[in-house]
């Protein structure tokens, strides 16, 4: 299953049924689990831990040295979950001493020419579309999507089930269940189509929509909006997820549809 023209370091740990195509390069301190396919000219660097049934397409570079001037060759890793696909020429940097690892979840799709920088944490079922450029320390919640050619500022957090339009400049946090578009990046509604595809019931979707009316439509600052949400709306996992995300935001969340500036 390993082509003779591929280079495999003798210290790499490769499961028996992994397929490695010609001219792929696997460095030392790499572990690749069962059923994974590594395309020609892909480079898997030190510290990579790749799960089961992944597909790494030609030219992709995994666990490369971080593009961080503070990096001092400390021992860090890159983790990629099961059933994740990384398309042509995507690049993923390993961690720094800030978090010691970069993490990509399971069942993700990272499309061609995307870059995931050091210490990023990508959840499960995420989609990063072609040419997305992601700076260090970005967090993406499960089922979130970033449209093609978007740029994501370092330390930004993107909530679960959020959807960001292509060509966006993501400078502020994007709360869960929302759609984001325009420049500056703004709230354009909730991701109702995505939620229905994931079997959210109409009552849940309506409650999420009502929560964001408090945050973006009533002219309240975030602190007052969150207080009223907790007092006036029934508790639920989705309500608490939104409230905790916004309370925990360090960069501030994206602006509303008619705001003059980002919400802090």
GROMACS .gro file of C-alpha atoms in nm:
model
  264
    1UNK     CA    1   0.000   0.000   0.000
    2UNK     CA    2   0.309   0.226   0.016
    3UNK     CA    3   0.460   0.314  -0.321
    4UNK     CA    4   0.837   0.264  -0.351
    5UNK     CA    5   0.890   0.623  -0.468
    6UNK     CA    6   0.741   0.765  -0.146
    7UNK     CA    7   0.979   0.860   0.138
    8UNK     CA    8   0.884   0.722   0.480
    9UNK     CA    9   1.108   0.795   0.777
   10UNK     CA   10   1.186   0.470   0.961
   11UNK     CA   11   1.053   0.616   1.288
   12UNK     CA   12   0.712   0.705   1.143
   13UNK     CA   13   0.422   0.488   1.262
   14UNK     CA   14   0.203   0.392   0.970
   15UNK     CA   15  -0.097   0.159   1.004
   16UNK     CA   16  -0.101  -0.150   0.781
   17UNK     CA   17  -0.370  -0.043   0.535
   18UNK     CA   18  -0.263   0.319   0.480
   19UNK     CA   19  -0.211   0.413   0.112
   20UNK     CA   20   0.083   0.643   0.040
   21UNK     CA   21   0.123   0.751  -0.321
   22UNK     CA   22   0.451   0.816  -0.507
   23UNK     CA   23   0.661   1.117  -0.403
   24UNK     CA   24   0.477   1.173  -0.075
   25UNK     CA   25   0.709   1.252   0.217
   26UNK     CA   26   0.644   1.128   0.571
   27UNK     CA   27   0.888   1.260   0.832
   28UNK     CA   28   0.977   1.110   1.170
   29UNK     CA   29   0.744   1.134   1.471
   30UNK     CA   30   0.437   1.096   1.249
   31UNK     CA   31   0.146   0.862   1.321
   32UNK     CA   32  -0.113   0.776   1.055
   33UNK     CA   33  -0.411   0.556   1.146
   34UNK     CA   34  -0.596   0.290   0.947
   35UNK     CA   35  -0.759   0.357   0.613
   36UNK     CA   36  -0.599   0.696   0.543
   37UNK     CA   37  -0.485   0.792   0.193
   38UNK     CA   38  -0.186   1.023   0.135
   39UNK     CA   39  -0.164   1.170  -0.216
   40UNK     CA   40   0.145   1.230  -0.425
   41UNK     CA   41   0.372   1.515  -0.315
   42UNK     CA   42   0.193   1.561   0.015
   43UNK     CA   43   0.433   1.637   0.301
   44UNK     CA   44   0.356   1.517   0.654
   45UNK     CA   45   0.596   1.681   0.899
   46UNK     CA   46   0.707   1.596   1.251
   47UNK     CA   47   0.439   1.594   1.519
   48UNK     CA   48   0.148   1.499   1.292
   49UNK     CA   49  -0.115   1.264   1.432
   50UNK     CA   50  -0.360   1.173   1.156
   51UNK     CA   51  -0.675   0.975   1.228
   52UNK     CA   52  -0.860   0.699   1.047
   53UNK     CA   53  -0.994   0.717   0.693
   54UNK     CA   54  -0.855   1.062   0.618
   55UNK     CA   55  -0.770   1.184   0.268
   56UNK     CA   56  -0.469   1.411   0.224
   57UNK     CA   57  -0.456   1.533  -0.137
   58UNK     CA   58  -0.147   1.608  -0.348
   59UNK     CA   59   0.067   1.901  -0.238
   60UNK     CA   60  -0.088   1.943   0.107
   61UNK     CA   61   0.158   2.021   0.387
   62UNK     CA   62   0.064   1.905   0.737
   63UNK     CA   63   0.229   2.002   1.068
   64UNK     CA   64   0.471   2.253   0.917
   65UNK     CA   65   0.682   2.482   1.138
   66UNK     CA   66   0.465   2.771   1.267
   67UNK     CA   67   0.497   3.107   1.097
   68UNK     CA   68   0.546   3.271   1.435
   69UNK     CA   69   0.861   3.468   1.515
   70UNK     CA   70   0.835   3.361   1.880
   71UNK     CA   71   0.856   2.993   1.789
   72UNK     CA   72   1.178   2.844   1.927
   73UNK     CA   73   1.158   2.491   1.788
   74UNK     CA   74   0.966   2.365   2.092
   75UNK     CA   75   0.808   2.022   2.062
   76UNK     CA   76   0.450   2.061   1.944
   77UNK     CA   77   0.197   1.859   1.746
   78UNK     CA   78  -0.086   1.864   1.494
   79UNK     CA   79  -0.391   1.644   1.548
   80UNK     CA   80  -0.632   1.557   1.266
   81UNK     CA   81  -0.946   1.359   1.349
   82UNK     CA   82  -1.106   1.068   1.166
   83UNK     CA   83  -1.268   1.099   0.821
   84UNK     CA   84  -1.126   1.443   0.754
   85UNK     CA   85  -1.033   1.550   0.399
   86UNK     CA   86  -0.756   1.799   0.324
   87UNK     CA   87  -0.748   1.908  -0.037
   88UNK     CA   88  -0.466   2.016  -0.268
   89UNK     CA   89  -0.199   2.252  -0.136
   90UNK     CA   90  -0.374   2.325   0.193
   91UNK     CA   91  -0.126   2.400   0.472
   92UNK     CA   92  -0.163   2.332   0.844
   93UNK     CA   93   0.096   2.453   1.096
   94UNK     CA   94   0.170   2.276   1.420
   95UNK     CA   95   0.128   2.446   1.756
   96UNK     CA   96   0.351   2.673   1.962
   97UNK     CA   97   0.417   2.684   2.335
   98UNK     CA   98   0.096   2.886   2.373
   99UNK     CA   99  -0.118   2.570   2.339
  100UNK     CA  100   0.134   2.308   2.219
  101UNK     CA  101  -0.093   2.180   1.943
  102UNK     CA  102  -0.309   2.257   1.643
  103UNK     CA  103  -0.630   2.054   1.628
  104UNK     CA  104  -0.857   1.962   1.337
  105UNK     CA  105  -1.165   1.762   1.431
  106UNK     CA  106  -1.333   1.466   1.264
  107UNK     CA  107  -1.542   1.472   0.945
  108UNK     CA  108  -1.400   1.809   0.836
  109UNK     CA  109  -1.331   1.934   0.485
  110UNK     CA  110  -1.042   2.174   0.430
  111UNK     CA  111  -1.042   2.278   0.067
  112UNK     CA  112  -0.755   2.365  -0.169
  113UNK     CA  113  -0.505   2.638  -0.079
  114UNK     CA  114  -0.655   2.702   0.265
  115UNK     CA  115  -0.417   2.781   0.551
  116UNK     CA  116  -0.478   2.685   0.915
  117UNK     CA  117  -0.214   2.850   1.134
  118UNK     CA  118  -0.056   2.743   1.461
  119UNK     CA  119  -0.268   2.665   1.769
  120UNK     CA  120  -0.599   2.677   1.584
  121UNK     CA  121  -0.875   2.453   1.714
  122UNK     CA  122  -1.124   2.336   1.453
  123UNK     CA  123  -1.428   2.139   1.570
  124UNK     CA  124  -1.603   1.845   1.405
  125UNK     CA  125  -1.794   1.862   1.074
  126UNK     CA  126  -1.638   2.199   0.983
  127UNK     CA  127  -1.588   2.321   0.627
  128UNK     CA  128  -1.308   2.561   0.535
  129UNK     CA  129  -1.354   2.657   0.171
  130UNK     CA  130  -1.085   2.729  -0.089
  131UNK     CA  131  -0.826   2.997  -0.012
  132UNK     CA  132  -0.939   3.071   0.344
  133UNK     CA  133  -0.645   3.220   0.534
  134UNK     CA  134  -0.670   3.155   0.905
  135UNK     CA  135  -0.429   3.320   1.151
  136UNK     CA  136  -0.314   3.163   1.475
  137UNK     CA  137  -0.528   3.067   1.776
  138UNK     CA  138  -0.861   3.072   1.589
  139UNK     CA  139  -1.138   2.854   1.733
  140UNK     CA  140  -1.417   2.709   1.514
  141UNK     CA  141  -1.715   2.538   1.671
  142UNK     CA  142  -1.869   2.218   1.534
  143UNK     CA  143  -2.056   2.240   1.200
  144UNK     CA  144  -1.930   2.591   1.121
  145UNK     CA  145  -1.845   2.699   0.765
  146UNK     CA  146  -1.609   2.969   0.635
  147UNK     CA  147  -1.665   3.083   0.276
  148UNK     CA  148  -1.388   3.091   0.017
  149UNK     CA  149  -1.111   3.356   0.018
  150UNK     CA  150  -1.202   3.476   0.366
  151UNK     CA  151  -0.935   3.594   0.611
  152UNK     CA  152  -0.969   3.526   0.983
  153UNK     CA  153  -0.785   3.740   1.240
  154UNK     CA  154  -0.584   3.571   1.512
  155UNK     CA  155  -0.769   3.475   1.833
  156UNK     CA  156  -1.111   3.501   1.667
  157UNK     CA  157  -1.380   3.258   1.784
  158UNK     CA  158  -1.647   3.123   1.550
  159UNK     CA  159  -1.945   2.961   1.716
  160UNK     CA  160  -2.099   2.626   1.634
  161UNK     CA  161  -2.329   2.613   1.328
  162UNK     CA  162  -2.218   2.960   1.212
  163UNK     CA  163  -2.183   3.033   0.841
  164UNK     CA  164  -1.951   3.307   0.710
  165UNK     CA  165  -1.988   3.443   0.359
  166UNK     CA  166  -1.707   3.410   0.105
  167UNK     CA  167  -1.455   3.693   0.083
  168UNK     CA  168  -1.515   3.803   0.443
  169UNK     CA  169  -1.267   3.977   0.672
  170UNK     CA  170  -1.335   3.817   1.010
  171UNK     CA  171  -1.199   4.053   1.276
  172UNK     CA  172  -1.456   3.993   1.551
  173UNK     CA  173  -1.611   3.683   1.706
  174UNK     CA  174  -1.904   3.524   1.523
  175UNK     CA  175  -2.168   3.387   1.766
  176UNK     CA  176  -2.322   3.039   1.731
  177UNK     CA  177  -2.604   2.964   1.483
  178UNK     CA  178  -2.558   3.290   1.288
  179UNK     CA  179  -2.490   3.394   0.930
  180UNK     CA  180  -2.225   3.660   0.873
  181UNK     CA  181  -2.160   3.871   0.562
  182UNK     CA  182  -2.087   4.223   0.433
  183UNK     CA  183  -1.799   4.457   0.518
  184UNK     CA  184  -1.752   4.520   0.804
  185UNK     CA  185  -1.868   4.170   0.890
  186UNK     CA  186  -2.226   4.185   1.015
  187UNK     CA  187  -2.510   3.968   1.144
  188UNK     CA  188  -2.741   3.875   0.855
  189UNK     CA  189  -2.972   3.633   1.036
  190UNK     CA  190  -2.949   3.285   1.178
  191UNK     CA  191  -2.831   2.983   0.980
  192UNK     CA  192  -3.180   2.838   0.960
  193UNK     CA  193  -3.118   2.626   0.649
  194UNK     CA  194  -2.814   2.463   0.807
  195UNK     CA  195  -3.000   2.404   1.132
  196UNK     CA  196  -3.290   2.235   0.951
  197UNK     CA  197  -3.046   2.012   0.767
  198UNK     CA  198  -2.912   1.906   1.107
  199UNK     CA  199  -3.261   1.820   1.235
  200UNK     CA  200  -3.320   2.124   1.456
  201UNK     CA  201  -3.693   2.154   1.519
  202UNK     CA  202  -3.881   2.471   1.428
  203UNK     CA  203  -3.935   2.560   1.794
  204UNK     CA  204  -3.560   2.555   1.854
  205UNK     CA  205  -3.492   2.764   1.544
  206UNK     CA  206  -3.757   3.019   1.646
  207UNK     CA  207  -3.609   3.044   1.995
  208UNK     CA  208  -3.259   3.105   1.855
  209UNK     CA  209  -3.402   3.374   1.627
  210UNK     CA  210  -3.574   3.540   1.922
  211UNK     CA  211  -3.250   3.542   2.122
  212UNK     CA  212  -3.073   3.729   1.844
  213UNK     CA  213  -3.356   3.983   1.826
  214UNK     CA  214  -3.261   4.082   2.180
  215UNK     CA  215  -2.892   4.105   2.087
  216UNK     CA  216  -2.914   4.280   1.752
  217UNK     CA  217  -3.260   4.434   1.703
  218UNK     CA  218  -3.351   4.607   2.030
  219UNK     CA  219  -3.075   4.865   2.059
  220UNK     CA  220  -2.938   4.708   2.378
  221UNK     CA  221  -2.573   4.671   2.472
  222UNK     CA  222  -2.459   4.314   2.514
  223UNK     CA  223  -2.473   4.310   2.893
  224UNK     CA  224  -2.833   4.434   2.904
  225UNK     CA  225  -2.939   4.205   2.620
  226UNK     CA  226  -2.797   3.898   2.793
  227UNK     CA  227  -2.961   3.992   3.121
  228UNK     CA  228  -3.301   4.027   2.954
  229UNK     CA  229  -3.256   3.701   2.764
  230UNK     CA  230  -3.193   3.513   3.088
  231UNK     CA  231  -3.488   3.682   3.261
  232UNK     CA  232  -3.745   3.662   2.983
  233UNK     CA  233  -3.665   3.359   2.765
  234UNK     CA  234  -3.691   2.995   2.873
  235UNK     CA  235  -3.364   2.812   2.945
  236UNK     CA  236  -3.223   2.577   2.683
  237UNK     CA  237  -2.888   2.444   2.570
  238UNK     CA  238  -2.893   2.681   2.274
  239UNK     CA  239  -2.975   2.984   2.489
  240UNK     CA  240  -2.695   2.906   2.732
  241UNK     CA  241  -2.451   2.838   2.448
  242UNK     CA  242  -2.518   3.180   2.294
  243UNK     CA  243  -2.507   3.365   2.627
  244UNK     CA  244  -2.185   3.199   2.738
  245UNK     CA  245  -2.019   3.258   2.400
  246UNK     CA  246  -2.094   3.631   2.405
  247UNK     CA  247  -1.999   3.672   2.771
  248UNK     CA  248  -1.670   3.494   2.702
  249UNK     CA  249  -1.583   3.696   2.392
  250UNK     CA  250  -1.256   3.883   2.432
  251UNK     CA  251  -1.251   4.048   2.090
  252UNK     CA  252  -1.618   4.148   2.091
  253UNK     CA  253  -1.880   4.007   1.857
  254UNK     CA  254  -1.959   4.114   1.503
  255UNK     CA  255  -2.180   4.416   1.449
  256UNK     CA  256  -2.553   4.410   1.389
  257UNK     CA  257  -2.719   4.465   1.051
  258UNK     CA  258  -2.752   4.842   1.097
  259UNK     CA  259  -2.482   4.918   1.357
  260UNK     CA  260  -2.222   5.190   1.319
  261UNK     CA  261  -1.955   4.967   1.468
  262UNK     CA  262  -1.880   4.626   1.610
  263UNK     CA  263  -2.050   4.520   1.932
  264UNK     CA  264  -1.826   4.504   2.236
   0.00000   0.00000   0.00000
